Amino acid sequence: MSVTIKQVAERAGVSVATASRALSGGRGVREANREAVLRAADELDYKPNAVAAALRSRTTRTIGMVVPVISNPFFSTLVEAVEREAELGERGLLLATSHYDPEAEARRLRTLLDRQVDALIVIPCHQERSREAFEAAARRVPAVQLDLSVDGTTASWVGVDNGAGILHLVDHLVERGARSLAYIGSEPTDSSARDRLDGYRRAAARCPGPADRVLLGDFSLEWGRGAARRLLDEGAPLPDGVVCGNDTIALGVLRELSAGGVRVPADVMVGGFDDIPFAALAEPALTTVRQPQDRLAAEAMRTVTDMLEGGAEPNRRVAVVPELVPRASTAR
Amino acid sequence: MSVTIKQVAERAGVSVATASRALSGGRGVREANREAVLRAADELDYKPNAVAAALRSRTTRTIGMVVPVISNPFFSTLVEAVEREAELGERGLLLATSHYDPEAEARRLRTLLDRQVDALIVIPCHQERSREAFEAAARRVPAVQLDLSVDGTTASWVGVDNGAGILHLVDHLVERGARSLAYIGSEPTDSSARDRLDGYRRAAARCPGPADRVLLGDFSLEWGRGAARRLLDEGAPLPDGVVCGNDTIALGVLRELSAGGVRVPADVMVGGFDDIPFAALAEPALTTVRQPQDRLAAEAMRTVTDMLEGGAEPNRRVAVVPELVPRASTAR
DNA sequence: GTGAAAGCGCTAACAC
DNA sequence: GTGTTAGCGCTTTCAC
């Protein structure tokens, strides 16, 4: 029914081998033949069958990606950046979600491998329970963890240097005159949460005054409000600067402080992490640490394509240092 | 290198044909043989090669999806919902982006077809210039337009009934006592923008007072602020209710009105469209029209799978009526 | 219910 | 440079 390479070859008066060569790069084919093949393909409206090519060449030019959810703006930006990278390398992106369920994640990985993806880029959904399936997959094809990393593995990972990001933020607040700090973040249930908390504890030493107030909940706006309310209700003097574990928390803090009559940044400065789209639109606009999603995606793709091509070392861990984005919420 | 069905068959003491049948459903295979095959597959850690199956069976169990961008929260929610639907049907999702470039979109469609996707779900990026490539693709496999529709085609489409949504909103405002209305939206550069504008013009008749103030720009927060400022600067009495073309505009309107000392909803009520994640978190929380993304995705998938299976009519146009979400910004 | 055999459309040896 | 040939791993007739 559909035009095959055989018909193209016949029309061009060459063998299928020559037609194949001409159609894929054309190296090692006499110019006249190359043109004849291309013309024939064009005239017949030939559409190559990538599935047949994949079966024979044992490469699908497809990257498999598994993410916890797509609608989370941080993840969707990463998916978009990875898709762009795949596109640049003329590869397709087979996308699957784990919905934060390690078993679903394991199933998705298996399906993607059955479909013979050339490599995998995974945002693991669970610190411990994602390890086994990820490592099993990584044994079969080049694979890299993106953003989050599972515990106790030396498998490749590309993410942001959370500690360095928090340090940027603390330094910035101290520079702007903060003499006391507090941290409002998430319980260390994933590697990012843990690294940010650890980063804050280390960075706190750079603060000239007290910086040991640490409130831990989850990554939600509600928790940000709750924690800020707790600070307000304590009656103790408020810290000069509040470092938040992410922007959503920071937005909650901003809202609750403002409801409590505290002015930001005049009375208290607030900083977040991630630079979600709404950070710039908040009132006041939120100072934050920007996740360099494009860099992350590019590094992740490079990690797997290097393994694919050169057979580079399979245990590369890349921590990209993020950038501080100063805005009104810390403008003194 | 990898275990093939042939080895499974040998170990189970049956032919590859029987092994194949046992592994895919097991209908028409004696129970004992079925079990032997499954056990052999398990023992050998057999992984089916989906590419080989696809080549032979001429079906990849893969849906191709093309969207303008992924990071737009509205699109990312749609991608997520489509992915879930694909998963339910045990299909994979090959995702590509057009970056709002009709030529890139056409190339992506061709690549997806080369990869033999079983069907296509497309959010076309351009009202006119997306038509040709989409229709060409739709001639080859079941295809449906999602959300946006190109002009002058009878090809399948699934989206929201924008006119009905705006009507909901206008009725709601009038019910809450609005006697005059204004519309702040986008120039009709895509089918949604046009349908919402047309919807407003029709619905305006239900307003007891003047409702002919219409301000058109783009779908941005900045435009929302700009338009609100214009309303404030005109000196004319403000409308009781402002209908916005989307939530982002509405958020801008909210911000500018509040900056101008206008109280929402006491002085002016404001309603948006889409129910983006931040709508509920705004101050005041934004009344809006919720896009039923899950329904849209399910209908889109049903449209293509019906065509795939039964060969249902290839020109189904489904407009899902959206739901009003009343919140504080219209609470009188 | 089962097996033998014929490909799906393409690429990659290998010989010329 | 080019053609011949042999599959890639699977599903699907078609006999039995």
XYZ file of C-alpha atoms (C1' of nucleotides) in Angstrom:
696
model
C 0.000 0.000 0.000
C 2.625 2.506 1.045
C 5.640 3.291 -1.108
C 8.712 1.329 -0.043
C 12.374 1.861 -0.602
C 12.276 -0.986 -3.085
C 10.008 0.930 -5.410
C 12.185 3.996 -5.081
C 15.206 1.914 -5.989
C 13.482 0.448 -9.012
C 12.384 3.802 -10.284
C 15.854 5.243 -9.793
C 17.373 2.238 -11.527
C 19.566 1.243 -8.600
C 19.565 -1.424 -5.904
C 17.810 -0.973 -2.583
C 21.193 -0.796 -0.900
C 22.178 2.213 -2.963
C 18.788 3.762 -2.424
C 19.157 3.276 1.303
C 22.583 4.846 1.293
C 21.442 7.769 -0.809
C 18.459 8.411 1.422
C 20.460 8.333 4.626
C 23.260 10.792 4.171
C 24.317 9.779 0.704
C 27.921 9.051 1.598
C 29.586 6.629 -0.730
C 27.081 7.041 -3.552
C 27.816 8.504 -6.951
C 26.281 11.956 -7.264
C 24.153 11.019 -10.260
C 22.679 8.041 -8.449
C 22.079 10.045 -5.326
C 20.085 12.571 -7.286
C 18.151 9.899 -9.136
C 17.156 8.269 -5.870
C 16.132 11.519 -4.236
C 14.122 12.461 -7.286
C 12.410 9.102 -7.410
C 11.609 9.332 -3.705
C 10.147 12.731 -4.235
C 8.103 11.710 -7.262
C 6.702 8.667 -5.524
C 6.122 10.636 -2.308
C 8.179 8.074 -0.469
C 7.836 8.017 3.327
C 10.526 6.092 5.143
C 9.288 3.614 7.698
C 11.199 4.445 10.862
C 9.990 1.277 12.573
C 11.610 -0.948 9.969
C 14.797 1.079 10.118
C 14.773 0.810 13.899
C 14.328 -2.936 13.845
C 17.220 -3.442 11.509
C 19.605 -0.795 12.821
C 18.803 -1.537 16.451
C 18.358 2.109 17.235
C 15.090 3.974 17.411
C 16.408 7.527 17.697
C 14.008 7.866 20.582
C 14.592 9.057 24.125
C 12.334 7.817 26.882
C 11.467 10.211 29.674
C 9.652 9.473 32.917
C 8.486 12.291 35.151
C 6.316 12.271 38.290
C 3.738 14.603 36.724
C 3.765 16.912 33.747
C 1.542 19.707 34.984
C 3.908 20.818 37.718
C 5.399 23.903 36.069
C 8.896 22.998 37.071
C 8.651 19.578 35.478
C 6.832 20.810 32.408
C 9.648 23.252 31.752
C 12.118 20.402 32.046
C 10.081 18.245 29.678
C 9.992 21.102 27.212
C 13.747 21.634 27.451
C 14.431 17.922 27.017
C 12.095 17.789 24.041
C 14.002 20.649 22.450
C 17.293 18.853 23.010
C 15.884 15.662 21.546
C 14.660 17.605 18.545
C 18.106 19.123 18.037
C 19.537 15.628 17.909
C 16.743 14.517 15.566
C 15.357 12.195 18.159
C 11.822 11.608 19.321
C 10.587 11.862 22.880
C 8.487 9.099 24.371
C 6.994 10.574 27.518
C 5.515 8.774 30.512
C 4.417 9.762 34.006
C 4.801 7.885 37.269
C 2.245 9.899 39.241
C 4.693 9.623 42.151
C 4.107 5.873 42.309
C 7.375 3.898 42.258
C 5.622 0.804 40.942
C 4.003 2.690 38.102
C 7.392 4.229 37.450
C 8.978 0.784 37.216
C 6.284 -0.326 34.773
C 6.789 2.752 32.612
C 10.507 2.115 32.501
C 9.905 -1.447 31.381
C 7.501 -0.367 28.662
C 9.932 2.219 27.379
C 12.683 -0.389 27.262
C 10.385 -2.808 25.427
C 9.923 -0.037 22.923
C 13.679 0.019 22.506
C 14.304 3.620 23.459
C 17.959 4.482 22.945
C 18.295 6.178 26.312
C 16.353 7.248 29.372
C 15.999 10.518 31.210
C 14.185 10.058 34.491
C 13.009 12.323 37.254
C 12.775 9.614 39.919
C 9.683 9.907 42.043
C 10.988 8.386 45.258
C 14.271 8.696 47.043
C 14.563 5.021 47.940
C 11.858 3.112 46.145
C 12.868 4.364 42.703
C 16.359 2.980 42.944
C 15.951 -0.621 41.937
C 13.942 -0.036 38.784
C 16.097 2.856 37.709
C 19.301 0.936 38.166
C 17.851 -2.051 36.315
C 16.950 0.202 33.422
C 20.324 1.909 33.514
C 21.959 -1.491 33.064
C 20.213 -1.882 29.721
C 20.527 1.576 28.145
C 22.236 4.868 28.919
C 20.171 6.495 31.634
C 20.389 9.639 33.669
C 18.488 10.935 36.650
C 17.322 14.488 36.233
C 16.779 16.977 39.053
C 16.092 14.420 41.780
C 18.454 11.613 42.658
C 17.773 8.348 44.411
C 19.743 7.483 47.514
C 22.710 5.208 47.505
C 23.404 5.059 43.795
C 26.369 6.110 41.734
C 24.268 6.221 38.583
C 24.400 9.362 36.498
C 22.578 12.423 37.680
C 22.153 15.960 36.421
C 20.609 18.558 38.648
C 20.983 21.871 40.267
C 23.458 22.575 43.037
C 20.859 23.268 45.670
C 23.387 24.039 48.366
C 25.082 26.637 46.182
C 21.714 28.183 45.363
C 20.783 28.591 48.999
C 24.214 29.995 49.685
C 23.669 32.612 46.948
C 20.432 33.579 48.601
C 21.859 33.797 52.127
C 24.810 35.854 50.923
C 22.455 38.152 49.082
C 20.291 38.695 52.162
C 23.305 39.336 54.381
C 24.665 41.757 51.791
C 21.369 43.587 51.842
C 21.778 44.025 55.572
C 20.019 41.038 57.120
C 21.471 40.259 60.543
C 19.089 37.450 61.430
C 17.570 34.744 59.239
C 15.005 31.957 59.307
C 14.430 29.042 56.949
C 11.011 27.809 55.917
C 11.219 24.655 53.878
C 10.052 21.129 53.373
C 10.842 18.077 55.418
C 13.734 16.361 53.634
C 11.581 13.823 51.824
C 13.444 14.138 48.550
C 16.996 14.933 47.611
C 16.258 18.559 46.706
C 14.536 19.265 50.009
C 17.397 17.675 51.871
C 20.120 19.472 49.935
C 18.445 22.834 50.390
C 18.043 22.297 54.118
C 21.642 21.148 54.488
C 22.724 24.065 52.341
C 20.901 26.474 54.604
C 22.457 24.997 57.723
C 25.910 25.420 56.275
C 25.212 28.881 54.911
C 23.682 30.081 58.164
C 27.184 30.511 59.536
C 27.642 33.497 57.187
C 24.875 35.374 58.981
C 26.183 37.784 61.620
C 23.208 37.187 63.936
C 20.892 34.291 64.819
C 19.892 32.065 61.927
C 18.836 28.869 63.587
C 15.084 29.193 63.247
C 14.118 26.369 60.866
C 10.500 25.470 60.076
C 9.865 22.300 58.110
C 6.633 21.222 56.419
C 5.977 20.560 52.736
C 6.444 22.517 49.525
C 2.990 24.132 49.536
C 1.704 27.676 49.709
C -0.412 26.675 52.680
C 2.623 25.583 54.603
C 4.286 28.881 53.743
C 1.343 30.729 55.262
C 1.248 28.440 58.276
C 4.930 28.826 58.985
C 4.794 32.596 58.599
C 1.842 32.731 60.957
C 3.830 30.748 63.474
C 6.651 33.257 63.222
C 4.188 36.092 63.745
C 2.460 34.416 66.671
C 5.649 33.628 68.512
C 5.967 37.224 69.568
C 9.727 37.023 69.215
C 11.305 39.618 66.914
C 10.948 38.665 63.283
C 14.088 37.729 61.364
C 15.416 40.267 58.864
C 15.330 37.674 56.111
C 13.353 34.533 55.417
C 14.886 31.903 53.155
C 12.209 29.668 51.643
C 12.688 26.144 50.331
C 10.812 27.025 47.155
C 8.798 29.789 45.552
C 5.413 28.371 46.410
C 6.272 28.479 50.103
C 7.677 31.983 49.623
C 4.453 33.129 47.994
C 2.550 31.867 51.045
C 4.958 33.639 53.377
C 4.588 36.860 51.401
C 0.836 36.648 51.609
C 0.693 35.897 55.335
C 3.230 38.531 56.300
C 1.318 41.116 54.334
C -1.922 39.997 55.992
C -0.177 40.408 59.337
C 0.806 43.976 58.537
C 4.462 43.204 57.989
C 5.998 45.026 55.061
C 8.210 43.187 52.602
C 11.043 44.010 52.074
C 11.100 46.959 54.506
C 10.498 44.895 57.652
C 11.387 41.427 56.429
C 13.065 40.298 53.225
C 11.916 37.075 51.578
C 13.629 34.836 49.050
C 12.465 31.719 47.229
C 13.852 29.005 45.023
C 12.934 27.807 41.486
C 11.796 31.020 39.777
C 8.376 29.695 38.906
C 6.462 31.821 36.404
C 4.478 33.563 39.103
C 7.510 34.638 41.140
C 8.026 37.690 38.947
C 4.348 38.579 39.118
C 3.962 38.464 42.890
C 3.602 41.630 44.931
C 6.333 42.387 45.715
C 8.118 40.496 42.952
C 9.972 37.606 44.528
C 13.736 37.344 44.701
C 14.573 33.759 43.933
C 17.114 31.268 42.687
C 16.537 30.340 39.079
C 16.640 26.703 38.110
C 18.602 26.618 34.867
C 16.248 24.171 33.179
C 17.728 24.554 29.725
C 21.203 23.821 31.025
C 19.896 20.852 32.983
C 18.164 19.396 29.948
C 21.191 19.967 27.737
C 23.517 18.332 30.270
C 21.165 15.397 30.709
C 20.961 14.849 26.978
C 24.701 15.200 26.639
C 25.212 12.659 29.366
C 23.188 9.996 27.606
C 24.329 10.795 24.076
C 27.963 10.665 25.178
C 27.311 7.250 26.630
C 25.501 6.268 23.448
C 28.253 7.409 21.123
C 31.572 7.359 22.814
C 30.679 5.094 25.646
C 31.617 7.788 28.131
C 31.773 6.963 31.788
C 28.328 5.906 32.930
C 28.556 7.585 36.324
C 28.675 11.261 35.746
C 27.139 13.515 38.352
C 26.654 17.092 37.226
C 25.506 19.811 39.613
C 24.739 23.024 37.758
C 25.150 26.117 39.898
C 21.962 28.168 39.717
C 21.657 31.878 39.371
C 20.237 34.420 41.807
C 17.421 36.587 40.487
C 17.173 39.682 42.690
C 13.770 41.307 42.756
C 11.732 43.616 44.925
C 11.197 41.259 47.851
C 14.798 41.802 48.947
C 15.336 45.345 47.674
C 16.370 47.487 50.585
C 22.260 -10.899 22.855
C 18.733 -10.321 24.091
C 16.286 -13.161 24.699
C 13.926 -13.630 21.763
C 10.581 -15.291 21.444
C 12.309 -18.147 19.645
C 14.278 -19.097 22.729
C 11.150 -18.857 24.842
C 9.386 -21.181 22.415
C 12.232 -23.666 22.479
C 12.377 -23.759 26.223
C 8.618 -24.189 26.456
C 8.747 -26.916 23.847
C 6.347 -25.201 21.440
C 6.634 -23.328 18.160
C 7.192 -19.577 18.026
C 3.670 -19.219 16.705
C 2.241 -20.759 19.850
C 4.606 -18.754 22.005
C 3.486 -15.579 20.291
C -0.153 -16.444 20.816
C 0.408 -17.337 24.457
C 2.290 -14.138 25.143
C -0.289 -11.915 23.544
C -3.559 -12.757 25.205
C -3.280 -16.517 25.070
C -6.503 -17.060 23.188
C -6.566 -20.288 21.248
C -3.726 -21.904 23.167
C -4.059 -24.973 25.344
C -3.786 -24.008 28.991
C -0.769 -26.223 29.640
C 1.115 -24.680 26.753
C 0.174 -21.206 27.769
C 1.587 -21.779 31.215
C 4.742 -23.375 29.869
C 5.370 -20.386 27.623
C 4.751 -17.873 30.365
C 7.022 -19.763 32.721
C 9.773 -19.998 30.133
C 9.474 -16.285 29.419
C 9.730 -15.550 33.093
C 12.697 -17.822 33.633
C 14.586 -16.389 30.694
C 13.622 -12.841 31.638
C 12.163 -12.401 28.190
C 11.542 -8.822 27.063
C 9.331 -8.488 24.024
C 10.666 -6.231 21.301
C 7.870 -3.812 20.591
C 9.581 -2.519 17.463
C 9.550 -5.929 15.813
C 5.946 -6.434 16.818
C 5.092 -3.026 15.399
C 6.778 -3.728 12.080
C 4.920 -6.959 11.629
C 1.536 -6.006 13.031
C 1.594 -2.567 11.443
C 0.546 -0.907 14.652
C 2.833 0.765 17.152
C 0.381 1.359 19.967
C 1.692 4.870 19.994
C -0.120 8.182 19.852
C 1.645 11.211 18.450
C 0.920 14.577 19.999
C 1.994 17.994 18.788
C 1.551 21.056 20.981
C 2.739 24.646 20.545
C 4.687 24.592 23.827
C 4.629 22.362 26.854
C 5.405 24.845 29.587
C 2.176 26.784 29.184
C 0.211 25.430 32.147
C -2.905 24.956 30.099
C -1.129 22.839 27.507
C 0.895 20.914 30.071
C -2.324 19.894 31.785
C -3.678 18.725 28.452
C -0.510 16.771 27.721
C -0.770 15.163 31.115
C -4.385 14.238 30.579
C -3.675 12.799 27.132
C -0.752 10.836 28.537
C -3.044 9.354 31.154
C -5.564 8.374 28.504
C -2.847 6.807 26.387
C -1.624 4.894 29.403
C -5.131 3.596 30.068
C -5.231 2.247 26.534
C -1.721 0.816 26.961
C -0.359 3.142 24.381
C 2.744 5.276 24.395
C 2.888 8.999 23.805
C 5.348 10.520 21.367
C 5.395 14.221 22.145
C 6.589 17.045 19.936
C 6.388 20.834 20.042
C 5.835 23.293 17.230
C 6.986 26.392 19.099
C 4.138 28.177 17.336
C 5.868 27.703 13.990
C 3.600 26.128 11.361
C 6.554 24.827 9.377
C 8.109 23.177 12.397
C 4.668 21.778 13.140
C 4.447 20.292 9.665
C 7.874 18.698 10.067
C 6.934 17.233 13.437
C 3.800 15.736 11.939
C 5.804 14.137 9.172
C 8.319 12.690 11.614
C 5.567 11.262 13.763
C 3.975 9.664 10.728
C 7.328 8.230 9.647
C 7.464 6.697 13.079
C 4.154 5.056 12.306
C 2.130 6.499 15.160
C -1.340 4.989 15.175
C -3.058 8.335 15.607
C -2.443 12.014 16.136
C -3.679 14.534 18.654
C -2.712 18.045 17.684
C -3.108 21.466 19.204
C -2.649 23.393 15.968
C -0.474 26.455 16.361
C -1.943 28.608 13.629
C -5.462 29.232 12.524
C -4.736 29.135 8.811
C -1.195 27.995 8.303
C -1.668 24.790 10.257
C -4.413 23.513 8.037
C -2.584 21.954 5.134
C -0.158 19.862 7.178
C -2.829 18.787 9.608
C -5.203 17.717 6.876
C -2.433 15.854 5.074
C -1.634 13.994 8.285
C -5.294 13.317 8.957
C -5.522 11.619 5.572
C -2.960 9.064 6.677
C -4.014 8.263 10.251
C -6.866 9.098 12.594
C -6.210 12.637 13.779
C -7.997 15.109 15.970
C -7.452 18.753 16.730
C -7.470 19.547 20.417
C -8.535 22.843 21.964
C -7.727 25.021 18.946
C -9.143 24.440 15.517
C -7.868 25.547 12.155
C -10.149 27.557 9.899
C -12.074 26.061 7.075
C -11.747 22.401 7.894
C -14.262 19.761 8.737
C -11.607 17.582 10.353
C -12.250 16.292 13.837
C -11.914 18.652 16.742
C -12.410 18.416 20.472
C -12.445 21.523 22.568
C -14.303 23.600 24.996
C -17.463 25.482 24.157
C -15.966 28.908 24.638
C -19.180 30.719 23.890
C -21.082 28.727 26.490
C -18.340 29.412 29.031
C -18.519 33.149 28.532
C -22.295 32.948 28.706
C -22.012 31.190 32.079
C -19.815 33.974 33.313
C -22.038 36.778 32.051
C -25.140 35.150 33.533
C -23.327 34.730 36.818
C -22.297 38.391 36.926
C -25.791 39.577 36.043
C -27.210 37.282 38.694
C -24.862 38.806 41.217
C -26.269 42.197 40.365
C -24.066 43.536 37.622
C -25.946 46.045 35.463
C -23.035 47.040 33.245
C -20.207 44.962 31.841
C -16.943 45.249 29.966
C -14.848 42.641 28.159
C -11.075 42.544 28.249
C -9.684 39.911 25.937
C -7.313 39.070 23.178
C -7.462 40.032 19.538
C -9.108 37.089 17.755
C -5.833 35.573 16.540
C -6.842 32.035 17.357
C -10.112 30.187 17.438
C -10.458 30.372 21.229
C -9.931 34.101 21.325
C -12.444 34.543 18.557
C -15.046 32.258 20.079
C -14.799 33.961 23.450
C -15.145 37.383 21.914
C -18.108 36.297 19.806
C -19.563 34.625 22.874
C -19.277 37.815 24.840
C -20.932 39.851 22.133
C -23.865 37.471 22.037
C -24.102 37.186 25.824
C -23.919 40.946 26.331
C -27.560 41.140 25.371
C -28.421 39.481 28.696
C -27.008 42.452 30.598
C -29.640 44.985 31.656
C -27.287 47.936 31.156
C -24.416 48.914 28.837
C -22.054 46.086 27.958
C -20.413 47.278 24.786
C -17.019 48.242 26.189
C -14.604 45.777 24.602
C -10.822 46.026 24.967
C -8.672 43.743 22.833
C -4.963 43.027 23.207
C -3.249 39.718 23.900
C -3.549 37.015 26.546
C -0.979 38.518 28.928
C -1.072 39.848 32.457
C 0.485 43.066 31.206
C -2.369 43.580 28.801
C -4.792 42.983 31.669
C -3.139 45.742 33.651
C -2.981 48.036 30.664
C -6.619 47.565 29.833
C -7.704 48.072 33.445
C -5.630 51.240 33.613
C -7.374 52.478 30.501
C -10.730 51.861 32.124
C -9.605 53.760 35.219
C -8.176 56.649 33.230
C -11.240 57.118 31.090
C -13.005 58.756 33.997
C -16.275 57.156 32.922
C -18.053 55.118 35.589
C -16.510 51.681 35.940
C -18.562 48.676 34.846
C -20.037 46.499 37.580
C -18.426 43.440 36.085
C -15.377 42.765 33.934
C -15.319 39.626 31.825
C -11.770 38.610 30.944
C -10.659 36.495 28.014
C -8.486 34.384 30.263
C -7.209 34.161 33.826
C -3.869 35.761 33.148
C -5.590 38.887 31.895
C -7.934 38.753 34.874
C -5.011 38.567 37.267
C -3.587 41.694 35.681
C -6.952 43.432 35.937
C -7.216 42.449 39.600
C -3.794 43.836 40.324
C -4.327 47.131 38.524
C -7.769 47.757 39.971
C -6.439 47.130 43.444
C -3.504 49.468 42.766
C -6.031 52.067 41.658
C -7.964 51.776 44.903
C -10.878 49.902 43.396
C -12.215 47.113 45.588
C -12.984 43.722 44.056
C -15.685 42.492 44.237
C -17.345 45.345 46.185
C -16.865 47.999 43.480
C -16.197 45.833 40.450
C -16.561 42.091 39.950
C -14.012 40.257 37.820
C -14.190 36.874 36.110
C -11.625 34.915 34.132
C -11.398 31.839 31.930
C -9.306 28.648 32.161
C -8.934 28.135 35.923
C -5.171 28.181 35.876
C -3.541 26.961 39.095
C -2.985 30.462 40.378
C -6.596 31.575 39.960
C -7.575 30.050 43.299
C -4.587 31.611 45.032
C -5.119 35.175 43.855
C -6.378 37.865 46.202
C -9.314 37.836 45.956
C -9.617 34.314 44.611
C -10.701 34.510 40.990
C -14.076 33.402 39.707
C -13.429 31.631 36.444
C -14.577 29.116 33.870
C -12.853 25.792 34.284
C -11.466 24.098 31.214
C -12.381 20.444 31.611
C -8.975 19.182 30.480
C -9.595 15.602 31.540
C -12.815 15.475 29.560
C -11.133 17.064 26.566
C -8.309 14.548 26.623
C -10.680 11.646 27.057
C -12.878 12.823 24.187
C -9.873 13.383 21.967
C -8.556 9.917 22.670
C -11.982 8.419 22.154
C -12.295 10.206 18.838
C -9.105 8.695 17.465
C -9.530 5.244 18.978
C -13.050 5.020 17.610
C -11.667 5.802 14.194
C -8.904 3.284 14.754
C -11.185 0.493 15.823
C -14.611 0.898 14.409
C -13.771 3.323 11.705
C -16.162 5.881 13.161
C -16.936 8.993 11.226
C -13.749 10.966 10.773
C -15.376 14.351 11.195
C -16.568 14.578 14.714
C -16.597 17.962 16.361
C -17.075 17.886 20.111
C -17.547 21.058 22.153
C -17.471 20.307 25.868
C -19.422 22.803 27.924
C -17.187 24.140 30.684
C -18.107 24.702 34.283
C -18.262 27.964 36.211
C -16.125 28.140 39.346
C -17.510 30.927 41.553
C -14.976 32.446 43.909
C -14.438 35.615 45.914
C -13.873 37.967 42.977
C -17.594 37.906 42.182
C -18.962 37.319 45.683
C -21.353 40.118 46.482
C -4.816 -26.125 18.918
C -0.463 -26.105 16.679
C 3.586 -25.564 13.521
C 5.937 -24.157 9.262
C 6.800 -20.526 6.636
C 6.335 -16.094 4.826
C 7.261 -11.785 5.302
C 6.751 -6.431 7.643
C 10.626 -2.505 5.310
C 14.755 -1.606 6.120
C 20.157 -1.656 6.852
C 24.595 -3.740 6.936
C 27.851 -7.258 5.632
C 30.189 -8.812 2.079
C 31.558 -9.608 -2.430
C 32.492 -7.605 -6.612
C 30.507 2.543 -5.717
C 27.243 -0.888 -6.175
C 24.405 -5.080 -5.831
C 23.279 -9.422 -3.530
C 21.948 -11.447 0.426
C 20.798 -12.176 4.957
C 18.507 -11.100 8.492
C 16.381 -7.596 12.760
C 12.143 -10.222 16.102
C 7.890 -10.630 15.655
C 2.845 -11.826 13.967
C -0.051 -14.012 10.910
C -1.753 -16.783 7.356
C -2.402 -21.366 6.049
C -2.244 -26.033 6.375
C -2.797 -29.805 9.279
